[in-house]
Short mmCIF file of N, CA and C in Angstrom, two decimals:
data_model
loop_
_atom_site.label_atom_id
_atom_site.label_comp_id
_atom_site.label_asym_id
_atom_site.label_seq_id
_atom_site.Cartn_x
_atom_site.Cartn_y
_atom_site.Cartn_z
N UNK A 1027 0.84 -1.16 0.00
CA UNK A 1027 0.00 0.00 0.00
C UNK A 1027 0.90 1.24 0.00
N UNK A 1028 0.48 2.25 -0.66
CA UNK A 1028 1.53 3.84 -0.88
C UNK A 1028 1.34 4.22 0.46
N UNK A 1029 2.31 5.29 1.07
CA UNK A 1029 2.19 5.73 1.86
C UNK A 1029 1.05 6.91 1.40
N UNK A 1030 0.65 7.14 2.83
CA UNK A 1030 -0.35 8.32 2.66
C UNK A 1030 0.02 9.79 2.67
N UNK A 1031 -0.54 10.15 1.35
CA UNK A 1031 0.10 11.63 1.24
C UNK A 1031 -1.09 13.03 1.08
N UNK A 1032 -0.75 14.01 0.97
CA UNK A 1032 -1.49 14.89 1.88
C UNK A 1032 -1.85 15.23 2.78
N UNK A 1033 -3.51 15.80 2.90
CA UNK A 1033 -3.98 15.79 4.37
C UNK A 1033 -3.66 14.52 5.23
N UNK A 1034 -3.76 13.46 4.51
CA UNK A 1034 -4.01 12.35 5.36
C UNK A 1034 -2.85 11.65 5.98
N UNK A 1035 -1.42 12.30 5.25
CA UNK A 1035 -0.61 11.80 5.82
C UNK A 1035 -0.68 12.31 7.56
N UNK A 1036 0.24 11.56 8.17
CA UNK A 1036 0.26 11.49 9.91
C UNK A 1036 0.87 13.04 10.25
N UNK A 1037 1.98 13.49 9.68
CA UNK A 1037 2.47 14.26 10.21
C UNK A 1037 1.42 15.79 9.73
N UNK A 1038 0.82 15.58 8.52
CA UNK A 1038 -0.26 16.90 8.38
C UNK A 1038 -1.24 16.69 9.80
N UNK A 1039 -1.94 15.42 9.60
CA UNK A 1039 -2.56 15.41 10.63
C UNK A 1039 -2.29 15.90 12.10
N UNK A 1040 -1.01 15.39 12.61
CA UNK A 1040 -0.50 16.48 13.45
C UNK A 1040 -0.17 17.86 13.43
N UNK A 1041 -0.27 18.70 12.83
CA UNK A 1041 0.07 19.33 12.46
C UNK A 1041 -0.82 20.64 12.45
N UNK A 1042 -2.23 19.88 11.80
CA UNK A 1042 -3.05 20.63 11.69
C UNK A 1042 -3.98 20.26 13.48
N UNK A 1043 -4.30 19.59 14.04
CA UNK A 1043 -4.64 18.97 15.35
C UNK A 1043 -3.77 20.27 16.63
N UNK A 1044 -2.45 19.93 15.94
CA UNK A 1044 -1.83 20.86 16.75
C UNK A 1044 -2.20 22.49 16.60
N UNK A 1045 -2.43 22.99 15.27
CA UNK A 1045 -2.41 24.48 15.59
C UNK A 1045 -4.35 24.79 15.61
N UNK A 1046 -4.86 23.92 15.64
CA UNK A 1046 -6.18 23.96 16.33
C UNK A 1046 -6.45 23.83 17.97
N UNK A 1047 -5.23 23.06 18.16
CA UNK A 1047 -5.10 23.08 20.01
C UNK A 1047 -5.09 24.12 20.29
N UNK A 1048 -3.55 24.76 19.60
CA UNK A 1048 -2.89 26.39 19.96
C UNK A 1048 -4.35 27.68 19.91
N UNK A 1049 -4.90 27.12 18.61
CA UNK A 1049 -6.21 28.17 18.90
C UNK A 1049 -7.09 28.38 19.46
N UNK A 1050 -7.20 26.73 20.14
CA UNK A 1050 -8.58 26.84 20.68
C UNK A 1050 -7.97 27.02 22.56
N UNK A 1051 -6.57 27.73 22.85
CA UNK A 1051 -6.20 27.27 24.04
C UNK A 1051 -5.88 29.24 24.08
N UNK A 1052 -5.47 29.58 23.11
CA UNK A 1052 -5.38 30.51 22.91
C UNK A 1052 -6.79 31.83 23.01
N UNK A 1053 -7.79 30.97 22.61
CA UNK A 1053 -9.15 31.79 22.37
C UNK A 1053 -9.75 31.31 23.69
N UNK A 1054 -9.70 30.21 24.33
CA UNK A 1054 -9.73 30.37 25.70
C UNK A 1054 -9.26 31.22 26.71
N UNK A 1055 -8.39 31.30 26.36
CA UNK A 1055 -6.98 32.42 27.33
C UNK A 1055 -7.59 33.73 27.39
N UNK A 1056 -7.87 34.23 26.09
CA UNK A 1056 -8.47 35.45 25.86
C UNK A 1056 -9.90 35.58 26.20
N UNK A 1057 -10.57 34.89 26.15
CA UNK A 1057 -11.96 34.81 26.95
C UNK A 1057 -11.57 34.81 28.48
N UNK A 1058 -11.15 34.19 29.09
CA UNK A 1058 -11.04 34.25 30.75
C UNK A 1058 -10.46 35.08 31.22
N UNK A 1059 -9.49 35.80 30.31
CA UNK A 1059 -8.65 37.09 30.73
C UNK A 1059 -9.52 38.21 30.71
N UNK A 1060 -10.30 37.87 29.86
CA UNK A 1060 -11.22 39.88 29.65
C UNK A 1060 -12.50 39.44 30.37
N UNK A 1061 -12.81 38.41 30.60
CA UNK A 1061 -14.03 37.98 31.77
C UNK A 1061 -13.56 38.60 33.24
N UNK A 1062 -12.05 37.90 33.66
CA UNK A 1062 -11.55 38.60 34.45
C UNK A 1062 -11.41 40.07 35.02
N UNK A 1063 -11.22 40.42 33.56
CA UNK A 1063 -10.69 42.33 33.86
C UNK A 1063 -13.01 43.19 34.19
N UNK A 1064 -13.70 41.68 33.48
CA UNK A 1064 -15.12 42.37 33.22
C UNK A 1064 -15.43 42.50 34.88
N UNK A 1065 -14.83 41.38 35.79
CA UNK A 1065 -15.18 41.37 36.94
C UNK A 1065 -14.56 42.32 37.96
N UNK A 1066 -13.66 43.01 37.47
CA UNK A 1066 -12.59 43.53 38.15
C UNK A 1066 -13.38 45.00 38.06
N UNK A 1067 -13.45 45.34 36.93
CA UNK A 1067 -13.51 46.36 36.31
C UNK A 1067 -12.30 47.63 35.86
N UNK A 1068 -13.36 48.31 34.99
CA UNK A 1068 -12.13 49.57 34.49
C UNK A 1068 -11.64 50.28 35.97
N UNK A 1069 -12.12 50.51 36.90
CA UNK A 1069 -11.70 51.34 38.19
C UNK A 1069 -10.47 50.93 38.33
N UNK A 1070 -10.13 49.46 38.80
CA UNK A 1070 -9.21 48.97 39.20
C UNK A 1070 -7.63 48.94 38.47
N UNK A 1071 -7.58 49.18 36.60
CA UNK A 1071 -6.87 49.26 35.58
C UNK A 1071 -5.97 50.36 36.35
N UNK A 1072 -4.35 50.07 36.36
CA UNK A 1072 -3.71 51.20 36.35
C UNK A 1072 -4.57 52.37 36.14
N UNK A 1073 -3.90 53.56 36.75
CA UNK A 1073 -4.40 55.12 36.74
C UNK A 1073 -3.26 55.37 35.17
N UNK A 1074 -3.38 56.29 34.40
CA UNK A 1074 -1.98 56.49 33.47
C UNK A 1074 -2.04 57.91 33.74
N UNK A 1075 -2.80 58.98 34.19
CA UNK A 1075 -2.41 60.01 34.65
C UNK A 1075 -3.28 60.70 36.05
N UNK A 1076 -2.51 59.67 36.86
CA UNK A 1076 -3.19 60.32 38.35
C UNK A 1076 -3.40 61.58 38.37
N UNK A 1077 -4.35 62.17 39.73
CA UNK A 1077 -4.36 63.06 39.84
C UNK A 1077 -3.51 63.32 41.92
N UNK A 1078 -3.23 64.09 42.31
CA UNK A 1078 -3.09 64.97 43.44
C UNK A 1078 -4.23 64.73 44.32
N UNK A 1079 -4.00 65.04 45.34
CA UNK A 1079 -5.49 64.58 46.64
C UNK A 1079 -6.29 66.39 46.07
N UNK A 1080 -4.69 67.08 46.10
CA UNK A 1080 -5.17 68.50 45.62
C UNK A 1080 -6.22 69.03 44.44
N UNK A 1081 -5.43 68.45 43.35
CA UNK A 1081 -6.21 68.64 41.97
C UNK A 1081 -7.51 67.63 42.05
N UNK A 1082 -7.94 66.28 42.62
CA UNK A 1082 -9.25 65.77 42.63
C UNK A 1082 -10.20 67.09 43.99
N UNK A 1083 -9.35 67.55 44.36
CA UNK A 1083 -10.29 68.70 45.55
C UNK A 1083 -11.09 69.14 44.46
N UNK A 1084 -10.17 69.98 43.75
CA UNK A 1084 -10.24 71.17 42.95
C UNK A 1084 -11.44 70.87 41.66
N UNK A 1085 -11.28 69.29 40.99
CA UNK A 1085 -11.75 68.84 40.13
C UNK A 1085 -13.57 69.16 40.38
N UNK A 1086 -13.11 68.77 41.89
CA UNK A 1086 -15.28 68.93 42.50
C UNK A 1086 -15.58 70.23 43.22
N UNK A 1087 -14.56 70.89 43.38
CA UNK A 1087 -14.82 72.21 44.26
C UNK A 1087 -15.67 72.87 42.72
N UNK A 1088 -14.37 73.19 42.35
CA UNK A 1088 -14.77 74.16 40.97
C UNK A 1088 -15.99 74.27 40.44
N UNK A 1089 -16.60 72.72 40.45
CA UNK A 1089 -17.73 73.18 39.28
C UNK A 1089 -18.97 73.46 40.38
N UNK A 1090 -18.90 72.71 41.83
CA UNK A 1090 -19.28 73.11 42.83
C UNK A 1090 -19.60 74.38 43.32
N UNK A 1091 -18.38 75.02 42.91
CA UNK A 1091 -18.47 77.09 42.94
C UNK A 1091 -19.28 77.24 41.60
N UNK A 1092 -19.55 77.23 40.62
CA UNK A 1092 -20.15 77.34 39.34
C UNK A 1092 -21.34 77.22 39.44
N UNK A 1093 -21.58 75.81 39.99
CA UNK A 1093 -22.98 75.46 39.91
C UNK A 1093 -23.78 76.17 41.12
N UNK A 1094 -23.01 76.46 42.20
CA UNK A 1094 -24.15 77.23 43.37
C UNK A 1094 -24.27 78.53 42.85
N UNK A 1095 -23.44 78.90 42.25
CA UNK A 1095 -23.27 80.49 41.60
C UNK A 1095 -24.34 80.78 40.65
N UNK A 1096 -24.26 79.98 39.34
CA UNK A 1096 -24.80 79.83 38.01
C UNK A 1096 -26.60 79.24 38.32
N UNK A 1097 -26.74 78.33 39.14
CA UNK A 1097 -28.07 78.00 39.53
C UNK A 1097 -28.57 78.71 40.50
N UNK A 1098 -27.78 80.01 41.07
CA UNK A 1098 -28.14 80.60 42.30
C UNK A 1098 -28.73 79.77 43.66
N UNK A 1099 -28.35 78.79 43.97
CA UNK A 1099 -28.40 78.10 45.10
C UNK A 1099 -27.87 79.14 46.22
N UNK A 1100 -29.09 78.46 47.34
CA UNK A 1100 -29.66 79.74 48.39
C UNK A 1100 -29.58 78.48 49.88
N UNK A 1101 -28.77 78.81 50.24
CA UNK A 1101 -28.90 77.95 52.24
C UNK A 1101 -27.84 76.49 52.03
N UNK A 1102 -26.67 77.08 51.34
CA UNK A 1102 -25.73 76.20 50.43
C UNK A 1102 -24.56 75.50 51.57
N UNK A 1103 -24.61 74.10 51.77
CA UNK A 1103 -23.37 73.33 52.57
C UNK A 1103 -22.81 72.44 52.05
N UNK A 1104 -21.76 72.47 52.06
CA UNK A 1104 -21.16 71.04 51.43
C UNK A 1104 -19.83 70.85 52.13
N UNK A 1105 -20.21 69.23 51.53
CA UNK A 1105 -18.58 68.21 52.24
C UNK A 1105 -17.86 67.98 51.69
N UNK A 1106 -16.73 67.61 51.36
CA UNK A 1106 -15.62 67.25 50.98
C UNK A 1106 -15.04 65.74 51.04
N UNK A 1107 -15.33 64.60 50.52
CA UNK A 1107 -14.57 63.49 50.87
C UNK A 1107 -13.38 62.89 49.51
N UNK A 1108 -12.27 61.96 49.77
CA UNK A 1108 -11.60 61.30 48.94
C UNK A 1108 -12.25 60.04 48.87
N UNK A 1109 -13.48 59.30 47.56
CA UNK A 1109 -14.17 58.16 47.90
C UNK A 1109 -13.28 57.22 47.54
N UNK A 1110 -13.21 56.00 48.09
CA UNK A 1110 -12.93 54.98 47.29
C UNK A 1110 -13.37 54.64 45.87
N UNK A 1111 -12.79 54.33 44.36
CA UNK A 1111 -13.06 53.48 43.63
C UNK A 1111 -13.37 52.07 43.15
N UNK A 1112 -13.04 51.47 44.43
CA UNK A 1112 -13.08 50.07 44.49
C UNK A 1112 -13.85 49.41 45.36
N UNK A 1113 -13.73 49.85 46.20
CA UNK A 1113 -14.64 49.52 47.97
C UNK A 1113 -14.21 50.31 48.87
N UNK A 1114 -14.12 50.27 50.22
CA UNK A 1114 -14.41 50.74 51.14
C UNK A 1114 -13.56 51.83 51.28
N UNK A 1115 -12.37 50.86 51.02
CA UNK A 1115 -11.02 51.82 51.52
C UNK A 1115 -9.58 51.74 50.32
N UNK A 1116 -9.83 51.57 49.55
CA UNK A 1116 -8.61 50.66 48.56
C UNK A 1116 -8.35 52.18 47.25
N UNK A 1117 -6.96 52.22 46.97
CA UNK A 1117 -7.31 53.04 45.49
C UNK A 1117 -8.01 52.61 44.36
N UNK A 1118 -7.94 53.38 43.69
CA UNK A 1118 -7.84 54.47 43.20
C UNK A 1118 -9.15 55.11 43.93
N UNK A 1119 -9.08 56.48 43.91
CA UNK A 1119 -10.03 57.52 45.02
C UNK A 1119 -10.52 58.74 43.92
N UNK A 1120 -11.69 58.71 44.19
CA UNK A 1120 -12.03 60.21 43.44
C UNK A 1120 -12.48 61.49 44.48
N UNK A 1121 -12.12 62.37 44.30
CA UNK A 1121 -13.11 63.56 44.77
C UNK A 1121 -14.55 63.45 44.94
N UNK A 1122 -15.39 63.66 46.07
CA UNK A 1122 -16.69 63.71 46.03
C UNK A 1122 -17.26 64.94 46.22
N UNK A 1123 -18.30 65.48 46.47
CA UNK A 1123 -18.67 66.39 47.55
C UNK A 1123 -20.27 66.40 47.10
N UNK A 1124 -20.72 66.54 48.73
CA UNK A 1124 -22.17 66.25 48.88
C UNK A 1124 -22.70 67.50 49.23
N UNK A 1125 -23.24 68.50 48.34
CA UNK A 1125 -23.68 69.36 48.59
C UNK A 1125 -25.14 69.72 48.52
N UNK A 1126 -25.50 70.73 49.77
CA UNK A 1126 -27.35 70.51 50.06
C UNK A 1126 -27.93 72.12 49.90
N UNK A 1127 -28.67 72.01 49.72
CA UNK A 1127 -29.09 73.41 49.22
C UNK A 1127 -30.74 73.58 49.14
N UNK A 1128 -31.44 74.79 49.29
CA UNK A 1128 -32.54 75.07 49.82
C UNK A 1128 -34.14 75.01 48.18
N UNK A 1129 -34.72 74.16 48.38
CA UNK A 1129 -35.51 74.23 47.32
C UNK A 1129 -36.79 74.94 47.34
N UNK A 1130 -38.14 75.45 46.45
CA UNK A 1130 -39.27 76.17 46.86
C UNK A 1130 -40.09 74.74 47.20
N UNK A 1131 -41.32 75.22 47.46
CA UNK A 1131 -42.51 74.02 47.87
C UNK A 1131 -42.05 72.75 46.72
N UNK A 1132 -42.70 71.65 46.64
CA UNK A 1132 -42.47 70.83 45.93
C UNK A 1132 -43.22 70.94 44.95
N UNK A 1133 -44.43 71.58 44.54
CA UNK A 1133 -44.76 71.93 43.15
C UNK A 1133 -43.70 72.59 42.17
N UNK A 1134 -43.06 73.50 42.95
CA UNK A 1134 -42.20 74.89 42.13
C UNK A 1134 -41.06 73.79 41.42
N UNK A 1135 -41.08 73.13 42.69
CA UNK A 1135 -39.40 72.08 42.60
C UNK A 1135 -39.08 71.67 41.02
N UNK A 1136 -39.40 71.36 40.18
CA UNK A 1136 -39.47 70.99 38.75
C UNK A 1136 -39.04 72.36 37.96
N UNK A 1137 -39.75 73.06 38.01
CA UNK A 1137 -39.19 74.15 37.45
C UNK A 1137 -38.26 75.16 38.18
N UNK A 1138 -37.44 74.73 39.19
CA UNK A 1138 -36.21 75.54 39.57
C UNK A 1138 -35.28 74.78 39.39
N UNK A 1139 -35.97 73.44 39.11
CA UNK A 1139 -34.40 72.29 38.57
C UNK A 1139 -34.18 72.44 37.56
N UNK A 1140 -35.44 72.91 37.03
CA UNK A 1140 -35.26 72.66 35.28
C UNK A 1140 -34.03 74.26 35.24
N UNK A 1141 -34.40 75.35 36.12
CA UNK A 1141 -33.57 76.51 35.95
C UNK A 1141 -32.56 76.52 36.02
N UNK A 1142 -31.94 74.97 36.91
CA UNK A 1142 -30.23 74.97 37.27
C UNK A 1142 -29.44 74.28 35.73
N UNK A 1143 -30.52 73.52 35.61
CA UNK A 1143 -30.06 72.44 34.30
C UNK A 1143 -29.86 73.31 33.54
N UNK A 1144 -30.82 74.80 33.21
CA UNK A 1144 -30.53 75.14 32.03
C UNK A 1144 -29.22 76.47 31.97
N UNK A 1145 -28.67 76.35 33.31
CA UNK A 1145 -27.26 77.19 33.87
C UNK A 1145 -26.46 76.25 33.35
N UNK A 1146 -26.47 75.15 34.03
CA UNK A 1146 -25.44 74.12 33.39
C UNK A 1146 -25.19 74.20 31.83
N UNK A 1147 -26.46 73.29 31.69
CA UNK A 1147 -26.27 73.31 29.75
C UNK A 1147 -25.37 74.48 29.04
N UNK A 1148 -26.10 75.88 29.86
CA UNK A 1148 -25.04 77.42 29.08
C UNK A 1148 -24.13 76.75 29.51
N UNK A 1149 -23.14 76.60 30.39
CA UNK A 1149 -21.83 76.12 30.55
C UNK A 1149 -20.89 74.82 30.23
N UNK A 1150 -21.50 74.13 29.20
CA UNK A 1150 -21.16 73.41 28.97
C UNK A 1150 -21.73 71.82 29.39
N UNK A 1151 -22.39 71.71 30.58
CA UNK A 1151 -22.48 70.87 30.70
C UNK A 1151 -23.71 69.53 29.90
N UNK A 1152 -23.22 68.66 29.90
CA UNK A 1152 -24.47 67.55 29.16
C UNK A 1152 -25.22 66.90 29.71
N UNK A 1153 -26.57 66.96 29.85
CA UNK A 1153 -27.39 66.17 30.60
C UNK A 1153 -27.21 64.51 30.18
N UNK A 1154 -27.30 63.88 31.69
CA UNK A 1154 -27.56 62.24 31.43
C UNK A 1154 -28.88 61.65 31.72
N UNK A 1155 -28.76 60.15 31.45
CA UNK A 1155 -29.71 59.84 32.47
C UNK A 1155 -30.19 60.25 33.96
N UNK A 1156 -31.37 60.50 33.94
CA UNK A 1156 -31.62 60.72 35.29
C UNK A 1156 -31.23 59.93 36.80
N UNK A 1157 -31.07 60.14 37.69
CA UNK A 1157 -31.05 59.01 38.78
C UNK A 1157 -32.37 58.47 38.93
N UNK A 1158 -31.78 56.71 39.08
CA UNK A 1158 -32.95 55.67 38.89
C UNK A 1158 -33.57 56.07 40.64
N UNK A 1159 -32.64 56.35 41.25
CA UNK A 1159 -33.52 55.88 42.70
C UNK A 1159 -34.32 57.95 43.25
N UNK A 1160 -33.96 58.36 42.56
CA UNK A 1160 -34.80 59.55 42.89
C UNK A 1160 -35.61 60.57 41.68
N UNK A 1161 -36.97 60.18 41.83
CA UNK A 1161 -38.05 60.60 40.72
C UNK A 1161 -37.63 62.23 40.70
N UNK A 1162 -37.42 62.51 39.58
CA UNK A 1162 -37.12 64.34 39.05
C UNK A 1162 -36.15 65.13 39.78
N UNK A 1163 -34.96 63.78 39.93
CA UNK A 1163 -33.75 64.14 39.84
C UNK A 1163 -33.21 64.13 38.55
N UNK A 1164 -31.73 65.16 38.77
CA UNK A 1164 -31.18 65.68 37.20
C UNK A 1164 -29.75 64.97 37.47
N UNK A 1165 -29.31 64.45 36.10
CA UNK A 1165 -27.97 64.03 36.23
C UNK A 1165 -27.27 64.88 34.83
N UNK A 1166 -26.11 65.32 35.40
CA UNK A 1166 -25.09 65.94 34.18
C UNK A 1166 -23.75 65.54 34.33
N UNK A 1167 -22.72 65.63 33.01
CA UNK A 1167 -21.42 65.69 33.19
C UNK A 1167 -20.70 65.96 32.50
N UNK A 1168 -19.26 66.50 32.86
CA UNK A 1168 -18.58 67.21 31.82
C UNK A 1168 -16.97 66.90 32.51
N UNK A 1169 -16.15 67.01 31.45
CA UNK A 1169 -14.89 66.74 31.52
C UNK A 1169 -14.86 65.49 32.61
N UNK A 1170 -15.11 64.74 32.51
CA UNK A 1170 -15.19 63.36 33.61
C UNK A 1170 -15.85 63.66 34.97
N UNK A 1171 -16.95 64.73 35.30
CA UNK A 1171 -17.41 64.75 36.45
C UNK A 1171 -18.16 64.92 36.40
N UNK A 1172 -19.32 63.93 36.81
CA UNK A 1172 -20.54 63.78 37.03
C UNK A 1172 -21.53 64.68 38.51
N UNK A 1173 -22.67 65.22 38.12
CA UNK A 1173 -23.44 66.16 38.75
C UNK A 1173 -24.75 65.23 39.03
N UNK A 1174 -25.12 64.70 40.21
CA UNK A 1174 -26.36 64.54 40.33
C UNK A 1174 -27.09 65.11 41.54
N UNK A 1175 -28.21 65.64 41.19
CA UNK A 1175 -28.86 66.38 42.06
C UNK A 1175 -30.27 66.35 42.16
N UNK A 1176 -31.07 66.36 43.63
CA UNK A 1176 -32.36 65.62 43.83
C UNK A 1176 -32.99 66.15 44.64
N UNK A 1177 -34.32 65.96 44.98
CA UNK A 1177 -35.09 66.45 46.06
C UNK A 1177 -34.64 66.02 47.47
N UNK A 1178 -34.21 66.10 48.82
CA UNK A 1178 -33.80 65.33 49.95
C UNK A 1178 -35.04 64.41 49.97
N UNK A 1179 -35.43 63.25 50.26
CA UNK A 1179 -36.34 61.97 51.14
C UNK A 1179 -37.09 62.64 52.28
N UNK A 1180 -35.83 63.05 53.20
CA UNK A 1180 -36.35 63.32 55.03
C UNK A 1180 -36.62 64.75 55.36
N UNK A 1181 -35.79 65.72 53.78
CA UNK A 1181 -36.17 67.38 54.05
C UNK A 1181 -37.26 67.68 52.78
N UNK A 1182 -38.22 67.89 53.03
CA UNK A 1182 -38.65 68.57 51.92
C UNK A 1182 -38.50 70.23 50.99
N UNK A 1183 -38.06 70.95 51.90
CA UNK A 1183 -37.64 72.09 51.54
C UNK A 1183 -36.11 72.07 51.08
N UNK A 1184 -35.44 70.84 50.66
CA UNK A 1184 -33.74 70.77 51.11
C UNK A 1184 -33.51 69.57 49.74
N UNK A 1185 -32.48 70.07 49.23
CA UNK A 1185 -31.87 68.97 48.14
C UNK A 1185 -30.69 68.77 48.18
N UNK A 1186 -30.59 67.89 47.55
CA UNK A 1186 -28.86 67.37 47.92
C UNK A 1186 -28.65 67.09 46.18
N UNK A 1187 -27.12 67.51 46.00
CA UNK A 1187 -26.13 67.65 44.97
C UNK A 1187 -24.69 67.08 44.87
N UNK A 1188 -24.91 65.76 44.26
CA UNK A 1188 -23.46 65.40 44.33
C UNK A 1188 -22.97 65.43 43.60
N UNK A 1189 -21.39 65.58 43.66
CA UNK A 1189 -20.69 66.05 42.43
C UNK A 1189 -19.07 64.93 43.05
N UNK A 1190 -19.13 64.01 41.44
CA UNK A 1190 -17.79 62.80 41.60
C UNK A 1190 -17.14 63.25 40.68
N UNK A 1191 -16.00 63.18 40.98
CA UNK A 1191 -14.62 63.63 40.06
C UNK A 1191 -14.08 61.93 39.41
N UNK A 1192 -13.27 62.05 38.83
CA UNK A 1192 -12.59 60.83 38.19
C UNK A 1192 -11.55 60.01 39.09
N UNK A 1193 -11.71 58.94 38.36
CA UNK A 1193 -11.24 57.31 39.48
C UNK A 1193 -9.26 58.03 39.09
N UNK A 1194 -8.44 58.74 40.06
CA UNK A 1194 -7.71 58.68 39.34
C UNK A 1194 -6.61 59.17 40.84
N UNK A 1195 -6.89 59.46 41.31
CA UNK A 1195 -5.89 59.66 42.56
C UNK A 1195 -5.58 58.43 43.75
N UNK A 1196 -4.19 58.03 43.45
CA UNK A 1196 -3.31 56.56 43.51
C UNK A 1196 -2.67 56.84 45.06
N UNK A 1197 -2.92 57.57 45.67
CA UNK A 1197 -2.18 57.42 46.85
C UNK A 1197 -3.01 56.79 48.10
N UNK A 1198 -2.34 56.32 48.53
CA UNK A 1198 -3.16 55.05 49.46
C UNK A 1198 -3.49 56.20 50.69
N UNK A 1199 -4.99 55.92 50.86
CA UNK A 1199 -5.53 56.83 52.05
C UNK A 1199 -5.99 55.79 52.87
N UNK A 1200 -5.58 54.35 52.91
CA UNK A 1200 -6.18 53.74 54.16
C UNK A 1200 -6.21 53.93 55.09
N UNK A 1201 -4.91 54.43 56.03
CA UNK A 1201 -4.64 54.51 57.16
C UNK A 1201 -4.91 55.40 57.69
N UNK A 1202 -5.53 56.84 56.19
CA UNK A 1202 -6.22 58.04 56.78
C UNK A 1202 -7.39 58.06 57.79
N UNK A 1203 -7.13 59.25 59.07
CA UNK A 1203 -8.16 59.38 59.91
C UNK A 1203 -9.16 60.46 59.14
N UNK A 1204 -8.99 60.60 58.29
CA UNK A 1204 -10.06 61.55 57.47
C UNK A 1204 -11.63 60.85 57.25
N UNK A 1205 -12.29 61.78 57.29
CA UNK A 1205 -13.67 62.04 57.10
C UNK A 1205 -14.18 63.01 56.27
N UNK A 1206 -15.72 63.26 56.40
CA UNK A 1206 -16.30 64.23 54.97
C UNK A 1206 -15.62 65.60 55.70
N UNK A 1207 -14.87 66.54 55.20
CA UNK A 1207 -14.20 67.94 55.40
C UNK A 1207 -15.78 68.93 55.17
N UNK A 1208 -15.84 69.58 55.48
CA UNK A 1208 -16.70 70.62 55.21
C UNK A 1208 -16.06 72.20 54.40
N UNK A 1209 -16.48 72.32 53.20
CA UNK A 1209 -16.33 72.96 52.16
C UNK A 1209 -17.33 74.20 51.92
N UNK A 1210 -18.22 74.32 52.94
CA UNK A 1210 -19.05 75.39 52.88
C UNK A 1210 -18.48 76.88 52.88
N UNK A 1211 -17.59 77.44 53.20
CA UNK A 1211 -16.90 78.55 53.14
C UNK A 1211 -16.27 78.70 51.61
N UNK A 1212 -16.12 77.68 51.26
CA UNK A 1212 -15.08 77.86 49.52
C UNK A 1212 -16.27 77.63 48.49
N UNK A 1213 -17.59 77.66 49.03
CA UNK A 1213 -18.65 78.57 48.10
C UNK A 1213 -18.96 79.76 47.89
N UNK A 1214 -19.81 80.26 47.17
CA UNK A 1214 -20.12 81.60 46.73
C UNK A 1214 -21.65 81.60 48.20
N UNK A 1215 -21.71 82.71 48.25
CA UNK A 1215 -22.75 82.82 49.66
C UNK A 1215 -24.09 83.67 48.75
#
């Protein structure tokens, strides 16, 4: 009998067996690796241009001064924290600040939000989705910092405004005794 030539010879057969292993071990690899990073998430990815504990202040102060200014917000307090990106206590950290401010009866309330939104918008900013957990709340954002702002639950005359800066400041604050700072003076009155 001839030996077998072509596909059918032994060594094609290996050959081809083999770089179907390599692919199919390979396209595995790459599936469990980006499943991995899906579980991890983008937060956790190297920072490639951190920011300063300073410059994430600044990132939420700023538009913080803008927006109490530009929406004329009236009986204005706010906090200051470095949040975690990951959980509790771990980097990467963004700027927060939880700022509360005085609203009319709750009929008016709709149309003095709609008045801040439309301060924002002049300034650049882009409306998002709304927040799911508070009915005729407004969400905006611009240059990576997100604005959401709502009626309070427990105040009815009183709303709260938060404003997150970007996942990007790498210095480990675990061991910090820090808490929310109070930022009410580095507003406009």
């Amino acid at each position: 009998m001839p030996a077998a030539t072509g596909l059918r010879s032994r060594s094609a057969v290996l050959l081809i067996a083999a770089a179907l292993l390599v692919s199919l071990v390979l396209g595995l690899s790459f599936v469990v690796l980006h499943r991995f990073r899906d579980l991890r998430g983008a937060a956790v990815d190297p920072v490639a241009q951190p920011l300063t504990d300073e410059q994430a202040k600044r990132q939420v102060l700023d538009p913080a001064r803008e927006i109490a200014g530009a929406g004329k917000l009236k009986g204005v307090s706010a906090n200051f924290l470095l949040m975690s990106c990951t959980n509790a206590d771990e980097p990467p950290y963004q700027g927060a600040i939880y700022l509360n401010f005085d609203v009319p009866g709750v009929l008016d309330t709709p149309r003095y939000f709609a008045s801040i939104a439309a301060a924002m918008t002049a300034r650049g900013w882009t409306e998002a989705i709304p927040p799911t957990r508070h009915p005729g709340g407004r969400t905006f954002t611009r240059s990576g910092v997100t604005v959401i702002y709502f009626r309070t639950n427990d105040q009815t005359d009183r709303a709260t405004m938060q404003i997150y800066g970007e996942c990007r400041v790498t210095t480990d604050h675990r061991r910090d005794a820090t808490g929310w700072a109070d930022v009410t003076a580095d507003l406009p009155r």
